Amino acid sequence: MTKNRIALALAAPFAAAVLALAGPAHAAETELKLEKVEIDLADLPRLQSGARTFVNYCLGCHGAELVRYNTLVQLGLTEQQVKDNLMFTAEKIGGYMRTAMRPADGKEWFGVAPPDLSVIARARGADWLYTYLRGFYRDPSTVTGWNNTVFPTVAMPNVFEHLQGDRVRKEEPVMRDGKEVGDGHGGVLTRVTFETIRPGSQTPVEFDRTVRDLVNFLVWMGEPVQDQRKQIGFFALLAIGVLIVLSYLLYKEYWKDVH
Ligand code: HEC
């Protein structure tokens, strides 16, 4: 009984913390509408364009440390093209795609170290990434001056501000017959819109394409890693199988004389 009580006393704050964490996240989740992106892992020009965007705009802060530069030849490039166009630091072609930023610096500058993106598409899904990367808007109340539709108060700034331009979020009451409409909970129903206050160097259609190609690349990047993992899994099972057989034989050998 007392043991149960102790367990309960220990578990209660933990459960409360979990609920506290889950609560707001859940609220945000229900608001979240993901935009669909079409992925085509056989479209080499799109993957090349995505790889270019990745090394130019992301690698400064994020690594892809499970991916070697020379796997990029699978995108239809020669090793020389990879070296000339996609490698900026004096690294080896067989080296992993590391970020130049040290995790400690990232933590100091942004409050959180930018995570490795090797398998981010598996963790978040393509539609989430597509919505996230196009979802930045100006918000003077945050540390970076940016906010995001699917990642509220994210520590990452909008790295595409020159391409996308600046947007602000507007929340207006929904009007019907010249009157505000109630939301059924004593408040008023609102509609959220985004207004461009400064256009970027790309049109919205071009920008969507840039991000689509990038997400295509991020999805592709997770795939070879998956193949590797499958191979490792296979050899691990094989090794276990061999061990089981050996230990069985050993067992027989030991007990042979006893009977
Ligand atoms: C100036 C540094 C910087 C650059 C450049 C940058 N990011 Fe980030 N990114 C961050 C930081 C910091 C976070 C952590 C945000 C947080 O947890 O609040 C982050 C978070 C993310 C996340 C969310 C990870 C998760 O699931 O928690 C994704 C996805 C992402 N970045 C993708 C990208 C992509 C793609 C690019 C290139 C277009 C890019 N980032 C460029 C700093 C950067």
mmCIF file of C-alpha atoms in Angstrom, residues 10-207:
data_model
loop_
_atom_site.group_PDB
_atom_site.id
_atom_site.type_symbol
_atom_site.label_atom_id
_atom_site.label_comp_id
_atom_site.label_asym_id
_atom_site.label_seq_id
_atom_site.Cartn_x
_atom_site.Cartn_y
_atom_site.Cartn_z
ATOM 1 C CA LEU A 10 6.409 9.986 -7.770
ATOM 2 C CA ALA A 11 4.234 9.553 -10.834
ATOM 3 C CA ALA A 12 1.846 12.447 -10.198
ATOM 4 C CA PRO A 13 4.212 15.331 -10.964
ATOM 5 C CA PHE A 14 5.475 13.431 -13.973
ATOM 6 C CA ALA A 15 1.945 12.883 -15.286
ATOM 7 C CA ALA A 16 1.143 16.551 -14.643
ATOM 8 C CA ALA A 17 4.220 17.584 -16.607
ATOM 9 C CA VAL A 18 3.261 15.306 -19.481
ATOM 10 C CA LEU A 19 -0.255 16.744 -19.513
ATOM 11 C CA ALA A 20 1.063 20.291 -19.346
ATOM 12 C CA LEU A 21 3.337 19.592 -22.290
ATOM 13 C CA ALA A 22 0.709 17.708 -24.258
ATOM 14 C CA GLY A 23 -2.029 20.279 -23.674
ATOM 15 C CA PRO A 24 -0.859 23.286 -25.691
ATOM 16 C CA ALA A 25 0.794 21.090 -28.313
ATOM 17 C CA HIS A 26 -2.494 19.388 -28.877
ATOM 18 C CA ALA A 27 -4.328 22.692 -29.180
ATOM 19 C CA ALA A 28 -1.828 23.830 -31.798
ATOM 20 C CA GLU A 29 -2.087 20.528 -33.591
ATOM 21 C CA THR A 30 -5.830 20.817 -34.152
ATOM 22 C CA GLU A 31 -5.325 24.254 -35.726
ATOM 23 C CA LEU A 32 -2.704 22.923 -38.048
ATOM 24 C CA LYS A 33 -3.599 22.324 -41.654
ATOM 25 C CA LEU A 34 -0.807 20.811 -43.692
ATOM 26 C CA GLU A 35 -0.425 21.593 -47.331
ATOM 27 C CA LYS A 36 0.195 18.644 -49.608
ATOM 28 C CA VAL A 37 3.394 18.346 -51.587
ATOM 29 C CA GLU A 38 3.964 15.945 -54.411
ATOM 30 C CA ILE A 39 7.172 13.940 -54.037
ATOM 31 C CA ASP A 40 8.916 12.333 -56.998
ATOM 32 C CA LEU A 41 12.150 10.569 -56.108
ATOM 33 C CA ALA A 42 12.838 9.734 -59.763
ATOM 34 C CA ASP A 43 12.878 13.378 -60.875
ATOM 35 C CA LEU A 44 16.618 14.083 -60.985
ATOM 36 C CA PRO A 45 16.493 17.794 -61.985
ATOM 37 C CA ARG A 46 14.177 18.473 -59.035
ATOM 38 C CA LEU A 47 16.428 16.548 -56.660
ATOM 39 C CA GLN A 48 19.489 18.444 -57.934
ATOM 40 C CA SER A 49 17.714 21.747 -57.414
ATOM 41 C CA GLY A 50 16.745 20.624 -53.905
ATOM 42 C CA ALA A 51 20.315 19.585 -53.104
ATOM 43 C CA ARG A 52 21.574 23.004 -54.244
ATOM 44 C CA THR A 53 19.059 24.786 -52.026
ATOM 45 C CA PHE A 54 19.982 22.511 -49.118
ATOM 46 C CA VAL A 55 23.718 23.217 -49.234
ATOM 47 C CA ASN A 56 23.158 26.943 -49.832
ATOM 48 C CA TYR A 57 20.465 27.626 -47.264
ATOM 49 C CA CYS A 58 20.513 24.887 -44.628
ATOM 50 C CA LEU A 59 23.969 23.369 -44.239
ATOM 51 C CA GLY A 60 25.262 26.513 -42.538
ATOM 52 C CA CYS A 61 23.317 25.546 -39.429
ATOM 53 C CA HIS A 62 22.109 21.953 -39.911
ATOM 54 C CA GLY A 63 24.181 18.903 -40.786
ATOM 55 C CA ALA A 64 23.105 15.735 -42.554
ATOM 56 C CA GLU A 65 25.703 13.594 -40.891
ATOM 57 C CA LEU A 66 24.389 10.245 -42.057
ATOM 58 C CA VAL A 67 24.814 11.232 -45.699
ATOM 59 C CA ARG A 68 28.111 11.238 -47.575
ATOM 60 C CA TYR A 69 28.745 13.785 -50.320
ATOM 61 C CA ASN A 70 29.529 11.029 -52.809
ATOM 62 C CA THR A 71 25.993 9.609 -52.486
ATOM 63 C CA LEU A 72 24.909 12.771 -54.336
ATOM 64 C CA VAL A 73 26.189 11.195 -57.560
ATOM 65 C CA GLN A 74 22.979 9.160 -57.414
ATOM 66 C CA LEU A 75 21.205 12.385 -58.380
ATOM 67 C CA GLY A 76 22.780 12.136 -61.819
ATOM 68 C CA LEU A 77 25.879 14.227 -61.074
ATOM 69 C CA THR A 78 29.560 13.416 -61.528
ATOM 70 C CA GLU A 79 31.883 13.551 -58.542
ATOM 71 C CA GLN A 80 33.467 16.658 -60.065
ATOM 72 C CA GLN A 81 30.053 18.359 -60.319
ATOM 73 C CA VAL A 82 29.344 17.501 -56.695
ATOM 74 C CA LYS A 83 32.737 18.941 -55.691
ATOM 75 C CA ASP A 84 32.302 22.113 -57.752
ATOM 76 C CA ASN A 85 28.674 22.890 -56.972
ATOM 77 C CA LEU A 86 27.697 21.308 -53.703
ATOM 78 C CA MET A 87 30.830 21.292 -51.555
ATOM 79 C CA PHE A 88 31.979 24.606 -50.152
ATOM 80 C CA THR A 89 34.413 23.527 -47.513
ATOM 81 C CA ALA A 90 37.614 21.640 -48.190
ATOM 82 C CA GLU A 91 36.149 18.299 -47.334
ATOM 83 C CA LYS A 92 36.622 14.892 -48.862
ATOM 84 C CA ILE A 93 34.056 13.641 -51.352
ATOM 85 C CA GLY A 94 33.653 10.549 -49.166
ATOM 86 C CA GLY A 95 33.013 12.709 -46.094
ATOM 87 C CA TYR A 96 29.683 13.239 -44.374
ATOM 88 C CA MET A 97 27.583 16.361 -44.888
ATOM 89 C CA ARG A 98 28.568 18.191 -41.728
ATOM 90 C CA THR A 99 27.544 21.667 -40.730
ATOM 91 C CA ALA A 100 30.253 24.213 -40.085
ATOM 92 C CA MET A 101 28.445 25.294 -36.938
ATOM 93 C CA ARG A 102 29.404 23.751 -33.634
ATOM 94 C CA PRO A 103 26.369 22.501 -31.654
ATOM 95 C CA ALA A 104 27.459 24.588 -28.650
ATOM 96 C CA ASP A 105 27.429 27.754 -30.793
ATOM 97 C CA GLY A 106 24.015 26.859 -32.161
ATOM 98 C CA LYS A 107 22.721 26.460 -28.647
ATOM 99 C CA GLU A 108 24.178 29.781 -27.617
ATOM 100 C CA TRP A 109 22.905 31.694 -30.659
ATOM 101 C CA PHE A 110 19.438 30.192 -31.001
ATOM 102 C CA GLY A 111 18.748 28.692 -27.585
ATOM 103 C CA VAL A 112 18.545 25.243 -29.242
ATOM 104 C CA ALA A 113 21.097 23.492 -31.401
ATOM 105 C CA PRO A 114 19.714 23.087 -34.944
ATOM 106 C CA PRO A 115 18.994 19.354 -35.276
ATOM 107 C CA ASP A 116 20.598 17.073 -37.869
ATOM 108 C CA LEU A 117 18.340 16.787 -40.917
ATOM 109 C CA SER A 118 19.434 13.385 -42.321
ATOM 110 C CA VAL A 119 16.174 11.677 -41.454
ATOM 111 C CA ILE A 120 13.988 14.700 -40.745
ATOM 112 C CA ALA A 121 11.548 13.719 -43.517
ATOM 113 C CA ARG A 122 10.874 10.445 -41.719
ATOM 114 C CA ALA A 123 10.294 12.237 -38.439
ATOM 115 C CA ARG A 124 8.075 15.042 -39.715
ATOM 116 C CA GLY A 125 6.718 13.913 -43.076
ATOM 117 C CA ALA A 126 6.945 15.747 -46.405
ATOM 118 C CA ASP A 127 3.722 17.739 -46.025
ATOM 119 C CA TRP A 128 4.781 19.068 -42.628
ATOM 120 C CA LEU A 129 8.190 20.169 -43.998
ATOM 121 C CA TYR A 130 6.568 21.825 -47.005
ATOM 122 C CA THR A 131 4.119 23.732 -44.819
ATOM 123 C CA TYR A 132 6.793 24.612 -42.244
ATOM 124 C CA LEU A 133 9.360 25.976 -44.697
ATOM 125 C CA ARG A 134 6.712 28.182 -46.337
ATOM 126 C CA GLY A 135 5.029 29.023 -43.047
ATOM 127 C CA PHE A 136 7.236 31.809 -41.654
ATOM 128 C CA TYR A 137 5.790 35.239 -40.936
ATOM 129 C CA ARG A 138 7.005 38.403 -39.227
ATOM 130 C CA ASP A 139 6.206 38.605 -35.532
ATOM 131 C CA PRO A 140 7.877 41.356 -33.488
ATOM 132 C CA SER A 141 6.961 39.618 -30.223
ATOM 133 C CA THR A 142 9.426 36.726 -30.749
ATOM 134 C CA VAL A 143 13.206 36.675 -30.196
ATOM 135 C CA THR A 144 14.032 36.192 -33.887
ATOM 136 C CA GLY A 145 11.250 38.467 -35.134
ATOM 137 C CA TRP A 146 9.777 35.460 -36.949
ATOM 138 C CA ASN A 147 7.032 33.023 -36.149
ATOM 139 C CA ASN A 148 5.721 29.967 -37.943
ATOM 140 C CA THR A 149 2.280 28.568 -38.654
ATOM 141 C CA VAL A 150 3.114 24.968 -37.739
ATOM 142 C CA PHE A 151 5.986 25.537 -35.281
ATOM 143 C CA PRO A 152 4.924 28.373 -32.948
ATOM 144 C CA THR A 153 7.797 30.552 -31.646
ATOM 145 C CA VAL A 154 10.351 28.462 -33.497
ATOM 146 C CA ALA A 155 13.989 29.414 -32.844
ATOM 147 C CA MET A 156 14.857 29.241 -36.555
ATOM 148 C CA PRO A 157 14.685 32.482 -38.540
ATOM 149 C CA ASN A 158 13.143 32.539 -42.020
ATOM 150 C CA VAL A 159 16.191 31.690 -44.107
ATOM 151 C CA PHE A 160 14.157 32.322 -47.273
ATOM 152 C CA GLU A 161 13.220 35.885 -46.462
ATOM 153 C CA HIS A 162 14.862 37.222 -49.627
ATOM 154 C CA LEU A 163 13.113 34.669 -51.831
ATOM 155 C CA GLN A 164 9.738 34.665 -50.117
ATOM 156 C CA GLY A 165 9.465 38.265 -48.902
ATOM 157 C CA ASP A 166 7.816 39.275 -45.646
ATOM 158 C CA ARG A 167 4.356 38.284 -44.514
ATOM 159 C CA VAL A 168 2.327 39.236 -41.483
ATOM 160 C CA ARG A 169 -0.453 37.266 -39.840
ATOM 161 C CA LYS A 170 -3.853 38.910 -39.625
ATOM 162 C CA GLU A 171 -6.749 37.729 -37.572
ATOM 163 C CA GLU A 172 -10.049 39.357 -38.429
ATOM 164 C CA PRO A 173 -13.526 38.703 -37.084
ATOM 165 C CA VAL A 174 -15.775 36.829 -39.490
ATOM 166 C CA MET A 175 -18.674 39.142 -40.441
ATOM 167 C CA ARG A 176 -22.140 38.036 -41.394
ATOM 168 C CA ASP A 177 -24.804 40.620 -42.309
ATOM 169 C CA GLY A 178 -22.522 43.361 -40.985
ATOM 170 C CA LYS A 179 -22.179 41.671 -37.589
ATOM 171 C CA GLU A 180 -19.516 39.625 -35.865
ATOM 172 C CA VAL A 181 -20.217 35.916 -35.575
ATOM 173 C CA GLY A 182 -19.899 34.139 -32.215
ATOM 174 C CA ASP A 183 -17.636 31.101 -31.878
ATOM 175 C CA GLY A 184 -20.016 29.309 -29.530
ATOM 176 C CA HIS A 185 -17.729 29.839 -26.512
ATOM 177 C CA GLY A 186 -18.541 33.474 -25.797
ATOM 178 C CA GLY A 187 -15.879 34.823 -28.190
ATOM 179 C CA VAL A 188 -16.015 35.857 -31.804
ATOM 180 C CA LEU A 189 -15.185 33.701 -34.771
ATOM 181 C CA THR A 190 -12.004 34.843 -36.506
ATOM 182 C CA ARG A 191 -10.333 34.136 -39.788
ATOM 183 C CA VAL A 192 -6.546 34.054 -40.114
ATOM 184 C CA THR A 193 -4.955 35.419 -43.265
ATOM 185 C CA PHE A 194 -1.404 36.293 -44.265
ATOM 186 C CA GLU A 195 -0.573 39.528 -45.991
ATOM 187 C CA THR A 196 2.605 40.110 -47.981
ATOM 188 C CA ILE A 197 4.158 43.373 -46.849
ATOM 189 C CA ARG A 198 7.295 43.039 -48.964
ATOM 190 C CA PRO A 199 7.506 40.799 -52.022
ATOM 191 C CA GLY A 200 10.490 38.467 -52.369
ATOM 192 C CA SER A 201 12.753 37.901 -55.355
ATOM 193 C CA GLN A 202 10.696 34.851 -56.363
ATOM 194 C CA THR A 203 6.997 34.859 -57.224
ATOM 195 C CA PRO A 204 4.819 32.752 -54.900
ATOM 196 C CA VAL A 205 4.647 30.033 -57.582
ATOM 197 C CA GLU A 206 8.434 29.980 -58.011
ATOM 198 C CA PHE A 207 8.956 29.923 -54.263
#
